[in-house]
C-alpha positions as semicolon CSV with decimal commas, in nm:
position;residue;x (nm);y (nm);z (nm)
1;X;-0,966;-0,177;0,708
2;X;-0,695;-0,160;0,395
3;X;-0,719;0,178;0,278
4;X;-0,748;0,283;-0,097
5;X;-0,366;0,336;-0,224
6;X;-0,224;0,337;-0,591
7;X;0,155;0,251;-0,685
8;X;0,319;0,177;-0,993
9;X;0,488;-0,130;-1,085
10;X;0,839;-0,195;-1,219
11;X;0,665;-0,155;-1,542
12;X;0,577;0,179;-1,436
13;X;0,198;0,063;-1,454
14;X;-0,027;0,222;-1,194
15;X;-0,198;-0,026;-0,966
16;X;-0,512;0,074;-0,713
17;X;-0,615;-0,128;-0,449
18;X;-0,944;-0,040;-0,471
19;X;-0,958;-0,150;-0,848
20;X;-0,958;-0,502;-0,737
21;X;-1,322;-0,457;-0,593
22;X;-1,409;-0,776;-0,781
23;X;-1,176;-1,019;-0,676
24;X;-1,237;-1,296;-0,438
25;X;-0,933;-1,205;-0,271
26;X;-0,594;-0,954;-0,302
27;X;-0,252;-1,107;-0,194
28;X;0,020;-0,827;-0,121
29;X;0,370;-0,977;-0,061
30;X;0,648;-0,743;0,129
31;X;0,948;-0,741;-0,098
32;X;1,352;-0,618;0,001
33;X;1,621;-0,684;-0,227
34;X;1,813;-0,985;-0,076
35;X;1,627;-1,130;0,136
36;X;1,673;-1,501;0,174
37;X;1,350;-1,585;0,314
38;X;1,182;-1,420;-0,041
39;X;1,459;-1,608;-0,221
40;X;1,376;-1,937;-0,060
41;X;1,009;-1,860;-0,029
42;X;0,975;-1,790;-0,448
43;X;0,891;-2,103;-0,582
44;X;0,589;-2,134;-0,305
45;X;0,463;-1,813;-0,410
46;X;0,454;-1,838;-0,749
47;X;0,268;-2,206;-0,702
48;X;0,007;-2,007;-0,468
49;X;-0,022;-1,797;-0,767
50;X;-0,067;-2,082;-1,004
51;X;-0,306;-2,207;-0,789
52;X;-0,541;-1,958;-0,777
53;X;-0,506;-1,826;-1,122
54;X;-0,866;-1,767;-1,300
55;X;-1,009;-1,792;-0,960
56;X;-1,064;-1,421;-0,891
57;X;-0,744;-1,377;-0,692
58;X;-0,436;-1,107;-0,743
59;X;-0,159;-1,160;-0,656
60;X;0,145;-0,852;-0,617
61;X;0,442;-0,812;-0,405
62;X;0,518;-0,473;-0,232
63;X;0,825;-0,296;-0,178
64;X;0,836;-0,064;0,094
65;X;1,235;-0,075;0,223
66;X;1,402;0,237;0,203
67;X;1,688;0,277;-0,086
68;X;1,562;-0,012;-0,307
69;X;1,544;0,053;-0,672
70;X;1,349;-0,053;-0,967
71;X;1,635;-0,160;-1,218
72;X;1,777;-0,456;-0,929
73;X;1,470;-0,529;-0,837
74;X;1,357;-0,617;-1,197
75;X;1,678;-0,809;-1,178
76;X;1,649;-0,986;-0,865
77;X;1,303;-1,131;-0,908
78;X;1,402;-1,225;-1,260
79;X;1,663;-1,431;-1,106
80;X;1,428;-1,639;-0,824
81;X;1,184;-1,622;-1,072
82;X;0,894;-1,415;-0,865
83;X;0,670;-1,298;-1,175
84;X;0,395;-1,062;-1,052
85;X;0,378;-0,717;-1,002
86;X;0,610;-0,538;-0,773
87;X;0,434;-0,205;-0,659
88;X;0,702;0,047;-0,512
89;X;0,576;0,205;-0,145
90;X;0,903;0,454;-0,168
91;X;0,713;0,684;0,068
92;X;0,621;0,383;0,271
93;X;0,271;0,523;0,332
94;X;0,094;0,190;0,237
95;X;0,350;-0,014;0,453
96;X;0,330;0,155;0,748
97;X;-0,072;0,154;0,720
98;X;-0,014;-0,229;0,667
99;X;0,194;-0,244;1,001
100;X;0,469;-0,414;0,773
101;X;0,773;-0,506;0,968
102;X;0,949;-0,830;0,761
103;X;1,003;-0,889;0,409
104;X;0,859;-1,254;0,280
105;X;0,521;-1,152;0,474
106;X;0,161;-1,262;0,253
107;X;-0,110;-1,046;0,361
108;X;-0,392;-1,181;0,217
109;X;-0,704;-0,921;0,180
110;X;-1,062;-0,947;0,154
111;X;-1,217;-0,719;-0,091
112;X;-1,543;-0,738;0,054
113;X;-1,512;-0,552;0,306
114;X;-1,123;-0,434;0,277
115;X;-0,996;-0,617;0,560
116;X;-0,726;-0,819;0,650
117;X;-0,792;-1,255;0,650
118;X;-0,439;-1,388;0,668
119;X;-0,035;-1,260;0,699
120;X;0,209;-1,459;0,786
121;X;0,424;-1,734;0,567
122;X;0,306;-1,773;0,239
123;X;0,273;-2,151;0,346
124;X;-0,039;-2,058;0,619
125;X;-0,189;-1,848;0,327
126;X;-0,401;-2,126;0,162
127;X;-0,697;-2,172;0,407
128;X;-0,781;-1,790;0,427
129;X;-0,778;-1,805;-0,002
130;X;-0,988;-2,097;0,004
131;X;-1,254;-2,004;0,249
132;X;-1,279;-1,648;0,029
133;X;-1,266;-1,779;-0,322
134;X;-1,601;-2,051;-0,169
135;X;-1,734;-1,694;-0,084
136;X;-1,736;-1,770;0,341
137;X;-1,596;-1,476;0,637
138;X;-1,241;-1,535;0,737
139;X;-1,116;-1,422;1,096
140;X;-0,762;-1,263;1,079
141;X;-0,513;-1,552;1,119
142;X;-0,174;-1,410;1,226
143;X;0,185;-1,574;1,193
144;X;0,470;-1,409;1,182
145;X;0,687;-1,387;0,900
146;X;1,072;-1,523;0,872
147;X;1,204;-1,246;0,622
148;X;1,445;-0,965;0,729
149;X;1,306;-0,639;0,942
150;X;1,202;-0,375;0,723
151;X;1,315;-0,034;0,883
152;X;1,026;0,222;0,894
153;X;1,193;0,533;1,041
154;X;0,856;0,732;1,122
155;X;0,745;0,521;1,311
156;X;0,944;0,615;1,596
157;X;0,870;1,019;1,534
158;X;0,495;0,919;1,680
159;X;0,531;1,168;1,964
160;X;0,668;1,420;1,759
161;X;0,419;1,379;1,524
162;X;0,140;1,414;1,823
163;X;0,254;1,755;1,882
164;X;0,222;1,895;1,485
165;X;0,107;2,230;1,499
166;X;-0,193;2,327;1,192
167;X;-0,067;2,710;1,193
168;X;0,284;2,636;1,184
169;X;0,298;2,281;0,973
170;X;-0,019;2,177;0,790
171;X;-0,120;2,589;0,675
172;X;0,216;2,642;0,492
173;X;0,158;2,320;0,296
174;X;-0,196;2,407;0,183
175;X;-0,096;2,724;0,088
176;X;0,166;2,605;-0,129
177;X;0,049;2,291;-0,290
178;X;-0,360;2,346;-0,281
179;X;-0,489;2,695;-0,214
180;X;-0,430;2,807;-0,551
181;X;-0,728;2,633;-0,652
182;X;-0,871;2,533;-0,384
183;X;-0,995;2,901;-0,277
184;X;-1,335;3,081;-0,326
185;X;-1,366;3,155;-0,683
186;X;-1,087;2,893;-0,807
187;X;-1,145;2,612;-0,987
188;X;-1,077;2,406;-0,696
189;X;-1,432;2,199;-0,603
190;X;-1,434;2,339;-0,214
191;X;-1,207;2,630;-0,061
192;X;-0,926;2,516;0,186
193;X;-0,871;2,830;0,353
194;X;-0,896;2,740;0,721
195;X;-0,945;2,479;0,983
196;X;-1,204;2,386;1,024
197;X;-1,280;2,331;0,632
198;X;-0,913;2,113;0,616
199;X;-0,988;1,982;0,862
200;X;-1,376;1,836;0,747
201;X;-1,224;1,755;0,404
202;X;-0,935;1,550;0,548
203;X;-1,050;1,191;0,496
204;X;-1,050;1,293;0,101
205;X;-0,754;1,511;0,120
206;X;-0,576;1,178;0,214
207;X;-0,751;0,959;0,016
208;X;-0,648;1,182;-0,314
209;X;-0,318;1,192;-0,209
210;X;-0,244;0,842;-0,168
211;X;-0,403;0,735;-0,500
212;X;-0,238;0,986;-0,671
213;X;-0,540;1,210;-0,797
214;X;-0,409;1,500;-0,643
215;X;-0,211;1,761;-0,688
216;X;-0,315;1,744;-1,055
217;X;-0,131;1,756;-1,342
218;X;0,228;1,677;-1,348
């Protein structure tokens, strides 16, 4: 299951995931700057798009690589003529949730249910978008994509990440970023004052975060 995320576009317009409830179908394509496989792939995916315009589907690339920018980006896809949203993952949170590894990579999702019906080549895409828009159950189909690898240094801190500690690592945070309101008396909705109530409250605690509706204000 595709979690609930929100990004913003190069138009700096916020886009949620979950927003798209009532779509047939939501196509994500992983973006990086240069890649020939995108390049070569562009007039495809902007036919897939054409294809399915009207039809319930969006369509939006993601960008999850490390060091690329909005203003070449912009540029870039002007120039192969992609038109669709880019979202920007700089955190990479959504991509490594999406188990992204290759730019040029269609992941085609079901809203239904959030779950995954195609990724691969944007040319093994069009079966799992018919078969949703006609309203039927896809199985995952699974092809491997031809664009460039898309580094994800975290993934490789796993073990370390096994062994955080909640006194010494996720405490500190709280108290710095939430228990100011989030304490009894504060205008925080629930207190987050110790373990076992973080720890209850930490599905929503990361479903806030990643759509942006906390920490409030700017």
């Amino acid at each position: 299951t595709v979690a609930d995320f929100m990004l913003a576009d190069q138009n700096l317009l916020a886009r949620q995931l979950y927003r798209m409830s009532d779509d047939k179908a939501v196509v994500l394509v992983t973006y990086a700057t240069g890649d020939a496989a995108l390049r070569a792939d562009a007039k495809a995916l902007m036919a897939l798009k054409a294809a399915y315009a009207g039809k319930g589907v969006d369509m939006l690339a993601i960008d999850s690589r490390i060091g690329d920018r909005r203003d070449p980006v912009v540029a870039e896809a002007k120039a192969i003529g992609l038109d669709m949203p880019i979202l920007f993952d700089y955190e990479q949170l959504v991509g490594e949730e999406l188990k992204v590894t290759r730019a040029a990579e269609v992941i085609v999702i079901d809203p239904r249910g959030w779950t995954i019906a195609y990724r691969g080549p944007v040319g093994g895409a069009k079966a799992a978008l018919d078969a949703l828009v006609a309203g039927q159950k896809v199985a995952l189909t699974s092809v491997e994509a031809k664009g460039q690898l898309i580094a994800f240094p975290e993934r490789a801190k796993a073990a370390t990440f096994a062994k955080i500690s909640y006194a010494h690592t996720v405490a500190p945070i709280i108290q710095a970023k939430c228990a100011t309101c989030h304490q009894p008396g504060g205008i925080g909705p629930m207190p987050l004052n110790s373990y076992e109530q973080i720890k209850g409250f930490s599905p929503m605690i990361r479903e806030v975060i990643r759509t942006h509706r906390m920490p409030p204000y700017l």
